[in-house]
Short mmCIF file of C-alpha atoms in Angstrom, two decimals:
data_model
loop_
_atom_site.label_atom_id
_atom_site.label_comp_id
_atom_site.label_asym_id
_atom_site.label_seq_id
_atom_site.Cartn_x
_atom_site.Cartn_y
_atom_site.Cartn_z
CA MET A 1 21.04 -17.87 23.44
CA TYR A 2 21.19 -16.83 19.81
CA ARG A 3 21.27 -18.40 16.38
CA VAL A 4 23.08 -16.83 13.44
CA GLU A 5 20.83 -15.86 10.54
CA SER A 6 22.03 -14.28 7.32
CA ASP A 7 20.61 -12.19 4.52
CA THR A 8 22.06 -10.00 1.77
CA MET A 9 23.56 -7.71 4.43
CA GLY A 10 25.44 -10.53 6.17
CA ASN A 11 25.11 -12.39 9.45
CA ILE A 12 23.11 -11.27 12.46
CA ASN A 13 22.29 -12.82 15.84
CA VAL A 14 18.61 -13.66 16.34
CA PRO A 15 17.21 -14.90 19.67
CA ALA A 16 17.25 -18.70 19.37
CA ASP A 17 13.64 -19.09 20.52
CA ARG A 18 12.10 -16.58 18.08
CA LEU A 19 10.55 -17.58 14.77
CA TRP A 20 11.56 -14.38 12.98
CA GLY A 21 14.75 -14.09 10.97
CA ALA A 22 17.51 -11.72 9.91
CA GLN A 23 15.43 -8.95 8.33
CA THR A 24 13.05 -8.70 11.27
CA GLN A 25 15.99 -8.60 13.68
CA ARG A 26 17.64 -5.83 11.64
CA SER A 27 14.42 -3.83 11.76
CA ILE A 28 14.23 -4.25 15.55
CA GLN A 29 17.84 -3.10 15.96
CA ASN A 30 18.00 -0.38 13.31
CA PHE A 31 14.62 1.28 13.82
CA PRO A 32 13.99 1.69 17.55
CA ILE A 33 11.37 4.35 16.84
CA GLY A 34 8.36 4.55 19.13
CA THR A 35 6.58 1.72 20.89
CA GLU A 36 3.39 1.42 18.84
CA GLN A 37 3.38 -2.13 17.49
CA MET A 38 1.84 -3.09 14.18
CA PRO A 39 -1.84 -3.84 14.94
CA LYS A 40 -2.69 -7.54 15.08
CA GLU A 41 -5.51 -6.86 12.61
CA ILE A 42 -2.85 -6.01 10.00
CA ILE A 43 -0.81 -9.11 10.90
CA TYR A 44 -3.87 -11.34 10.57
CA ALA A 45 -4.89 -9.72 7.27
CA MET A 46 -1.38 -10.27 5.92
CA ALA A 47 -1.61 -13.92 6.99
CA LEU A 48 -4.83 -14.16 4.94
CA VAL A 49 -3.01 -12.67 1.94
CA LYS A 50 -0.10 -15.13 2.36
CA LYS A 51 -2.52 -18.05 2.64
CA ALA A 52 -4.48 -16.98 -0.46
CA SER A 53 -1.26 -16.40 -2.40
CA ALA A 54 0.00 -19.89 -1.56
CA ILE A 55 -3.28 -21.43 -2.74
CA VAL A 56 -3.19 -19.49 -6.03
CA ASN A 57 0.52 -20.18 -6.57
CA HIS A 58 -0.17 -23.89 -6.15
CA ALA A 59 -3.10 -23.72 -8.59
CA LEU A 60 -0.70 -22.12 -11.10
CA ASN A 61 1.84 -24.93 -10.52
CA LEU A 62 4.33 -22.47 -9.04
CA LEU A 63 4.37 -23.93 -5.51
CA PRO A 64 4.40 -27.65 -4.64
CA LYS A 65 1.53 -29.06 -2.57
CA GLU A 66 3.75 -29.80 0.47
CA LYS A 67 4.97 -26.20 0.67
CA THR A 68 1.46 -24.89 0.05
CA ASN A 69 0.05 -26.98 2.89
CA LEU A 70 2.79 -25.83 5.27
CA ILE A 71 2.13 -22.16 4.48
CA ILE A 72 -1.61 -22.69 4.96
CA SER A 73 -1.06 -24.47 8.30
CA VAL A 74 1.17 -21.72 9.68
CA CYS A 75 -1.15 -18.97 8.43
CA ASP A 76 -4.02 -20.72 10.21
CA GLU A 77 -1.94 -20.78 13.42
CA ILE A 78 -1.23 -17.06 13.04
CA LEU A 79 -4.93 -16.35 12.45
CA ALA A 80 -5.72 -18.31 15.63
CA GLY A 81 -3.40 -15.97 17.58
CA LYS A 82 -0.82 -18.67 18.35
CA HIS A 83 2.19 -16.58 17.33
CA ASP A 84 1.23 -13.02 18.30
CA ASN A 85 4.54 -12.54 20.14
CA GLU A 86 6.47 -13.19 16.91
CA PHE A 87 5.42 -9.84 15.42
CA PRO A 88 7.37 -7.22 17.42
CA LEU A 89 7.79 -4.51 14.80
CA VAL A 90 6.57 -0.98 15.31
CA VAL A 91 4.31 0.89 12.91
CA TRP A 92 7.11 3.32 12.06
CA GLN A 93 8.61 1.71 8.96
CA THR A 94 8.52 2.08 5.20
CA GLY A 95 5.18 3.07 3.71
CA SER A 96 4.94 -0.24 1.88
CA GLY A 97 5.28 -2.25 5.09
CA THR A 98 8.33 -4.13 3.82
CA GLN A 99 9.59 -4.98 7.31
CA THR A 100 6.23 -6.38 8.41
CA ASN A 101 5.90 -8.31 5.15
CA MET A 102 9.30 -9.91 5.75
CA ASN A 103 8.45 -10.54 9.41
CA LEU A 104 5.45 -12.60 8.23
CA ASN A 105 7.52 -14.38 5.57
CA GLU A 106 10.25 -15.32 8.07
CA VAL A 107 7.85 -16.48 10.77
CA ILE A 108 5.87 -18.59 8.30
CA ALA A 109 9.01 -20.15 6.79
CA ASN A 110 10.62 -20.89 10.16
CA ARG A 111 7.46 -22.25 11.78
CA ALA A 112 6.84 -24.44 8.72
CA HIS A 113 10.36 -25.82 9.08
CA VAL A 114 9.68 -26.71 12.72
CA LEU A 115 6.32 -28.27 11.79
CA SER A 116 8.08 -30.46 9.24
CA GLY A 117 10.50 -31.76 11.89
CA GLY A 118 13.34 -29.28 11.55
CA GLN A 119 14.98 -27.01 14.10
CA LEU A 120 15.50 -23.25 14.00
CA MET A 121 19.27 -23.78 14.15
CA ASP A 122 19.24 -25.68 10.82
CA LYS A 123 20.90 -23.83 7.96
CA LEU A 124 18.79 -25.41 5.22
CA ARG A 125 15.03 -25.05 5.60
CA ILE A 126 12.04 -26.46 3.76
CA LEU A 127 10.64 -23.01 2.86
CA HIS A 128 12.47 -19.88 1.80
CA PRO A 129 10.89 -16.68 3.17
CA ASN A 130 11.18 -14.80 -0.13
CA ASP A 131 11.19 -17.50 -2.81
CA ASP A 132 8.32 -19.57 -1.37
CA VAL A 133 6.28 -17.62 1.19
CA ASN A 134 6.48 -14.31 -0.70
CA LEU A 135 6.15 -15.91 -4.15
CA SER A 136 4.34 -13.64 -6.65
CA GLN A 137 3.93 -10.87 -4.07
CA SER A 138 5.23 -7.38 -3.48
CA SER A 139 4.88 -5.50 -0.21
CA ASN A 140 3.74 -2.57 -2.37
CA ASP A 141 0.62 -4.67 -3.04
CA THR A 142 0.28 -6.99 -0.04
CA PHE A 143 0.49 -4.29 2.61
CA PRO A 144 -2.24 -2.03 1.15
CA THR A 145 -4.38 -5.13 0.56
CA ALA A 146 -3.90 -6.14 4.20
CA MET A 147 -4.81 -2.60 5.28
CA HIS A 148 -8.07 -2.81 3.33
CA ILE A 149 -8.90 -6.27 4.69
CA SER A 150 -8.18 -5.24 8.27
CA ALA A 151 -10.18 -2.01 7.93
CA TYR A 152 -13.14 -3.96 6.55
CA LYS A 153 -12.97 -6.53 9.36
CA VAL A 154 -12.74 -3.87 12.08
CA ILE A 155 -15.71 -1.99 10.60
CA VAL A 156 -17.84 -5.14 10.26
CA ASP A 157 -16.76 -6.87 13.49
CA LYS A 158 -16.41 -3.91 15.86
CA THR A 159 -17.61 -0.55 14.56
CA ILE A 160 -21.01 -1.56 13.18
CA PRO A 161 -21.93 -3.70 16.23
CA ALA A 162 -20.91 -0.83 18.53
CA LEU A 163 -23.00 1.63 16.53
CA ARG A 164 -25.98 -0.71 16.73
CA LEU A 165 -25.70 -0.68 20.52
CA VAL A 166 -25.67 3.11 20.60
CA LEU A 167 -28.23 3.83 17.89
CA PHE A 168 -30.83 1.12 18.43
#
């Protein structure tokens, strides 16, 4: 079963049970290149960036408290690994990670809508992926930031402990 999502390119069918939206679905269909999925470390780092951005946007009176709290809640779910299957995109995409950025925005917006009592089939939703979740952000900045965060976390959490086992 599918739901119809739309973006600037028109309507597209999205699996009814998926939290992603039109732009993620277009990426899946239009770029079937390779099988290497975006590493979860990048996804989690982007969730941290989205969470931090929501907090700052609220502090600047750009994002209402209710929307801020929803974004934070969904980002925390993502960071806990609860939605890993909602990030199907491959690493082969634009250098700025635009598709992955939008995948995060869509999943956060749609999950927030469900958390607030809505359904994925609803046309109007409490959060807009671009206007709310991506507020004050550019994938030209968020993606490299997420790459740095994920590299740091892998080095601190995995590489250094592994080296300690070998060297000491």
